[in-house]
Coordinates of C-alpha atoms and ligand atoms in Angstrom, one line a residue:
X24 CA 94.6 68.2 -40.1
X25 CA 95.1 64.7 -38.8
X26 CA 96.3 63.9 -35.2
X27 CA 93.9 67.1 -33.8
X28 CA 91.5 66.0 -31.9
X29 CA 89.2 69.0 -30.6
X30 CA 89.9 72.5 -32.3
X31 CA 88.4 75.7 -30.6
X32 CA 88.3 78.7 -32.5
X33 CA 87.1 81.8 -30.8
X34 CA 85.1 80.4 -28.4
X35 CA 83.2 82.6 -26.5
X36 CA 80.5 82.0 -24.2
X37 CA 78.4 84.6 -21.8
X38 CA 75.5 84.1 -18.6
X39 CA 73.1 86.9 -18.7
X40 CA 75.5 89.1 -21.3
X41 CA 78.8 88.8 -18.3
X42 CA 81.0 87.3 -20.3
X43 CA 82.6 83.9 -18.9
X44 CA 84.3 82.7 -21.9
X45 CA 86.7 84.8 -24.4
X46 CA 87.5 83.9 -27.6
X47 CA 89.0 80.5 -26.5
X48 CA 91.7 79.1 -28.9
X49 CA 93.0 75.8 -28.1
X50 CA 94.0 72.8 -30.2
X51 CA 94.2 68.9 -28.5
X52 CA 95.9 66.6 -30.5
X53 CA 95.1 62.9 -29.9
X54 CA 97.2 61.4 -27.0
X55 CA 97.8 64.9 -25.3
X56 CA 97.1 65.8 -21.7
X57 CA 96.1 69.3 -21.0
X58 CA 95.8 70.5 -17.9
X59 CA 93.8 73.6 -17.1
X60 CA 95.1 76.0 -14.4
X61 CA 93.2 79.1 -13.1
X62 CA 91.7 80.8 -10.2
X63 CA 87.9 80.0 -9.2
X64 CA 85.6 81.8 -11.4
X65 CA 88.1 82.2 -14.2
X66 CA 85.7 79.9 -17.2
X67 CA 87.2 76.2 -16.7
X68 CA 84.1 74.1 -15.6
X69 CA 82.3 75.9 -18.5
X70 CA 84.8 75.7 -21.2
X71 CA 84.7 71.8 -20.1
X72 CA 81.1 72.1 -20.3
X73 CA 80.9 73.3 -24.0
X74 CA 83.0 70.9 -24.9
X75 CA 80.5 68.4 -24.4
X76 CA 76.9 70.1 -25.0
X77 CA 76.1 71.2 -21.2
X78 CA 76.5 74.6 -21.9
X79 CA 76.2 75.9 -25.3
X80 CA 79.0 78.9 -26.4
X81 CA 77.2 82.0 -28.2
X82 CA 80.6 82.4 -30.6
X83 CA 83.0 80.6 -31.8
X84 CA 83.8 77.3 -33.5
X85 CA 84.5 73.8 -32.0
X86 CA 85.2 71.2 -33.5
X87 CA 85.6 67.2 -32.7
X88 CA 87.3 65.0 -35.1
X89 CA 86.5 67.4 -37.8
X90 CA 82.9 67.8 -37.1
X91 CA 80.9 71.1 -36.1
X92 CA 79.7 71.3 -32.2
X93 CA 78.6 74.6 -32.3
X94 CA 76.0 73.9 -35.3
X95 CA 72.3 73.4 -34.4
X96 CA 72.1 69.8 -35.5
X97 CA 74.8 67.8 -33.6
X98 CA 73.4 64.6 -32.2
X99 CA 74.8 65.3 -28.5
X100 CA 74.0 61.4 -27.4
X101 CA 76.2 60.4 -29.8
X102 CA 79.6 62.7 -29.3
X103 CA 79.0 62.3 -25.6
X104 CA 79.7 58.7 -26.2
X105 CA 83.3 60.0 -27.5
X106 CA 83.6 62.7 -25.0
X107 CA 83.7 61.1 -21.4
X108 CA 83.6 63.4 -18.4
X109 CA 84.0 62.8 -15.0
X110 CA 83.1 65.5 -12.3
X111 CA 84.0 66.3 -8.7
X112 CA 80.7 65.0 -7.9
X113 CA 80.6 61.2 -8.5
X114 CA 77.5 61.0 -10.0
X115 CA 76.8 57.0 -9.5
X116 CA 73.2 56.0 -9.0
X117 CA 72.7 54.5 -5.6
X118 CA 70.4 51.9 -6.6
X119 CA 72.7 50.3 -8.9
X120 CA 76.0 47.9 -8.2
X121 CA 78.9 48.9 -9.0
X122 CA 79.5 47.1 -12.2
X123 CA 75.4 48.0 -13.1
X124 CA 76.5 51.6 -12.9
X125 CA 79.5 50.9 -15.2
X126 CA 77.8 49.0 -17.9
X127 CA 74.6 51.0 -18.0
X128 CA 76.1 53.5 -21.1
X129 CA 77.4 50.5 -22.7
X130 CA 74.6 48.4 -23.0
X131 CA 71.7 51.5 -23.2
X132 CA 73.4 54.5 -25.2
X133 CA 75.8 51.5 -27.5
X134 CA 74.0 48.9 -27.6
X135 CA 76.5 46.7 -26.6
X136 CA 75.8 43.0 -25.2
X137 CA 76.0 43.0 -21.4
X138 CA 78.6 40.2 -21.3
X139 CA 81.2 41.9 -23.3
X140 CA 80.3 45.0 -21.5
X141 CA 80.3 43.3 -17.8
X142 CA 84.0 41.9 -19.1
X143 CA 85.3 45.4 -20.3
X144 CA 83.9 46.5 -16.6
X145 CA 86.2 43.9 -14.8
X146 CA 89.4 44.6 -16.7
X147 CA 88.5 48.1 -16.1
X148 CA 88.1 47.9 -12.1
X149 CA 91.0 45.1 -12.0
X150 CA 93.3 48.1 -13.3
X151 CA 92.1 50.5 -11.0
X152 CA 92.4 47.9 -8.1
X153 CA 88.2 47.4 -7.1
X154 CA 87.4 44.3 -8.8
X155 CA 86.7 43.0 -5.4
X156 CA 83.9 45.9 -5.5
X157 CA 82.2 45.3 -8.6
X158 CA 78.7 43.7 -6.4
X159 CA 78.7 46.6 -4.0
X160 CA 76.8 50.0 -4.0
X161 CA 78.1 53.3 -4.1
X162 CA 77.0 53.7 -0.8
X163 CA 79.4 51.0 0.4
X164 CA 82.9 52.9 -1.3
X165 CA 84.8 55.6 0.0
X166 CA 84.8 58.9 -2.0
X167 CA 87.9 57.5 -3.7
X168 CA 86.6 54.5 -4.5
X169 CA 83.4 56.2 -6.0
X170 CA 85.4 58.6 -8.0
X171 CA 87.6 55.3 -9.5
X172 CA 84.2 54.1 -10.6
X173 CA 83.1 57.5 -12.0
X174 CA 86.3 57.3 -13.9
X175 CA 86.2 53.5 -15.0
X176 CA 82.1 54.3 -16.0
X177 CA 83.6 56.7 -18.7
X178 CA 86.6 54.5 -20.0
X179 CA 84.5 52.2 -20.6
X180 CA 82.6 53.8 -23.4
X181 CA 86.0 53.8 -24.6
X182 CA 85.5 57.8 -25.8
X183 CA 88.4 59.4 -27.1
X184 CA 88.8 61.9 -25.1
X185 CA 87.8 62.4 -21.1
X186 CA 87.7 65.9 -20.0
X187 CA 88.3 65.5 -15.5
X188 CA 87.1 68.8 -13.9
X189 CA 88.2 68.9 -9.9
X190 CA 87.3 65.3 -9.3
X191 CA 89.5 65.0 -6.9
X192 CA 88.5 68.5 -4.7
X193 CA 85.5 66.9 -2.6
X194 CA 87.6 63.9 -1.5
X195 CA 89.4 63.5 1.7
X196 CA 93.2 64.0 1.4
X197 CA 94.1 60.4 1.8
X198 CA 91.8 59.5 -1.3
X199 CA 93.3 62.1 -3.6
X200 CA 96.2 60.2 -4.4
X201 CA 94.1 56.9 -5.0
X202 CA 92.4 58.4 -7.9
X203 CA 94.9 60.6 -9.2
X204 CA 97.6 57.6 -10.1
X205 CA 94.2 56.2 -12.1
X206 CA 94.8 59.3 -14.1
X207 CA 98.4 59.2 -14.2
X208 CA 98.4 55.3 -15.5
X209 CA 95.6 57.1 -18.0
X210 CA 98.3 59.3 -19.3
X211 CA 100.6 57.0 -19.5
X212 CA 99.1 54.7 -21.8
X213 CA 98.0 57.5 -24.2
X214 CA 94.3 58.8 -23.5
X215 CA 93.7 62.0 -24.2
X216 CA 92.5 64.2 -21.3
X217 CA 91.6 67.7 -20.5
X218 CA 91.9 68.2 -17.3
X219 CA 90.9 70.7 -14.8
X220 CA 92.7 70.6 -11.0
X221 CA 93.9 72.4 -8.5
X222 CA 96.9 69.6 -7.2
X223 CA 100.0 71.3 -9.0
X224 CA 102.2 68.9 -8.3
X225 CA 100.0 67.0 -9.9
X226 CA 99.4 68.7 -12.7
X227 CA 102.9 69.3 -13.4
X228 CA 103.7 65.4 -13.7
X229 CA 100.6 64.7 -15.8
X230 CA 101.0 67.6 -18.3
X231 CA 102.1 67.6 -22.1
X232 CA 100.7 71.2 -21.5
X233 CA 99.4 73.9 -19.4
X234 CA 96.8 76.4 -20.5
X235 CA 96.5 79.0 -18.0
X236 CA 93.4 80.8 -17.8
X237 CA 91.9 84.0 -16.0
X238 CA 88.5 86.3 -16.4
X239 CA 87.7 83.8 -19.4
X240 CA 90.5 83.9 -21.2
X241 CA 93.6 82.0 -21.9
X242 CA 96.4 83.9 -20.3
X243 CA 99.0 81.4 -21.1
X244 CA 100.2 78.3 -22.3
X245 CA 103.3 76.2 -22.4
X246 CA 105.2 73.2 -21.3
X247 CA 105.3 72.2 -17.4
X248 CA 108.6 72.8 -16.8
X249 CA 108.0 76.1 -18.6
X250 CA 104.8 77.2 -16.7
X251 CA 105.9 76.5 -13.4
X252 CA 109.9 77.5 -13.4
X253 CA 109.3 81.0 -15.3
X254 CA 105.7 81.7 -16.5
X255 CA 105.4 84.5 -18.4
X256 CA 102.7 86.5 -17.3
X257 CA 102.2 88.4 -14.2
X258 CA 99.0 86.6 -13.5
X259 CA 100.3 83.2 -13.7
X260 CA 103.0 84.4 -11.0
X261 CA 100.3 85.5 -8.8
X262 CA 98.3 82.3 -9.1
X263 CA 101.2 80.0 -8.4
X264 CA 102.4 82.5 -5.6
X265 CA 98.8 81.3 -3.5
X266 CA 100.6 77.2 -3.6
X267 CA 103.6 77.8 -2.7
Ligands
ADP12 P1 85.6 77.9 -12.7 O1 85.3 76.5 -13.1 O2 86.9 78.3 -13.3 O3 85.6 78.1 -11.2 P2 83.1 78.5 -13.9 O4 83.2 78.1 -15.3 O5 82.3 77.6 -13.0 O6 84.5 78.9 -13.3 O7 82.4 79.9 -13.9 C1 82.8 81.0 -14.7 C2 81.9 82.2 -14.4 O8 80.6 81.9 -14.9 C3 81.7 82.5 -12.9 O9 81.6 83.9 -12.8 C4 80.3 81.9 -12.6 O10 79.7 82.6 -11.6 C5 79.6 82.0 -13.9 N1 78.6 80.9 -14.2 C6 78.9 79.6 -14.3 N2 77.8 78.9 -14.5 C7 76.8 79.8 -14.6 C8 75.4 79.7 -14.8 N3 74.8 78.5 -15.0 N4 74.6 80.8 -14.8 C9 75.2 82.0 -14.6 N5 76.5 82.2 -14.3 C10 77.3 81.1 -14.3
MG13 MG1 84.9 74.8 -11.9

């Protein structure tokens, strides 16, 4: 099947036998947005995390650009350089610059040379408006400026797909908008993104599609105009109700 990207079959995933995950069925195609909706505790940061090898589901079939996840053998260095993913933490290492940070998967995990990698880096922070940054440490940069970075340090691996879960939750509410127009412009010019948020307007402007989720499973899915005018199930009503 050409054009999917990730294909989950029955995916199901359990802590300590409580199940977290349900027989997860979900299709990405290449160039779609999905944006994940559901209340805390409902299975989105771990269906993000089996998606890229940080958790491991006990059921189920995933599968990236045709090939196997779930299988014991999967090189996990290798389809993390395909899978970005940017969390609500930053995750930048203080001791390195800004552009040292971005470069450092490029040049260790790809092998890439650092001068092609350093001028990826700058067209990267140019678009995202911190070129002006690129000497300076973390330490030095807002919480939206940090989370650009931690965004721009995944693009440029240049993965196909960047799975976003609640990075913008920790920031103040004058930064949210900084980096969620970075993921807007991402959108717009075709990267495929799974994203998990709780900013519905948001979410409702970014989306190709909404998958609602609750108690690890997928309630319901649909179009944004769909999911937030009239969603189908009584539990999707409830959630919504709670940001209104
Ligand atoms: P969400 O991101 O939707 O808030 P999570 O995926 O973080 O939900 O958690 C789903 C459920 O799995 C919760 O009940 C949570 O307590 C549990 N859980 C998550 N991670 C672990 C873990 N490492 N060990 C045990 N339980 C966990
Ligand atoms: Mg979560």
């Amino acid at each position: 099947m050409s054009g999917i990207l990730l294909e989950l079959t029955k995916v199901s995933k359990a802590f300590d036998r409580h199940w977290v995950l349900r027989e997860i069925d979900l299709q990405i195609a290449k160039g779609e947005v999905v944006v994940i909706l559901g209340p805390s505790g409902c299975g989105k940061s771990t269906l993000l995390r089996c998606l890229n090898g940080l958790e491991t589901a006990q059921a189920g079939s995933i599968r990236f650009c045709g090939q196997e996840l779930t299988s014991g053998n999967v090189r996990w260095q290798h389809i993390r350089q395909q899978i970005g993913m940017v969390f609500q933490s930053y995750h930048l290492f203080p001791h390195l610059t800004v552009l040292d940070n971005i470069i450092l998967g490029p040049v260790k995990a790809q092998r890439r040379s650092k001068r092609e990698a350093e001028a990826q880096a700058e067209k990267l922070l140019e678009r995202v408006g911190l070129l002006d940054k690129k000497h300076a440490y973390p330490r030095q940069l807002s919480g939206g400026q940090q989370q650009r970075i931690a965004i721009v340090r995944a693009l440029c691996m240049n993965p196909e797909i960047i799975l976003f879960d609640e990075v913008t939750a920790a920031l103040d509410p004058e930064m949210v908008k900084e980096v969620l127009e970075v993921m807007l412009g991402l959108a717009e010019q075709g990267m495929t993104m799974v994203i998990v948020t709780h900013e519905m307007g948001f979410a409702r402007a970014v989306a190709d599609r909404i998958v609602f989720m609750d108690e690890g499973r997928i309630c319901e899915t649909g179009s944004p105009e769909a999911f937030f005018t009239k969603p189908k199930t009584e539990r999707a009503r409830r959630f919504l109700d709670k940001f209104l």
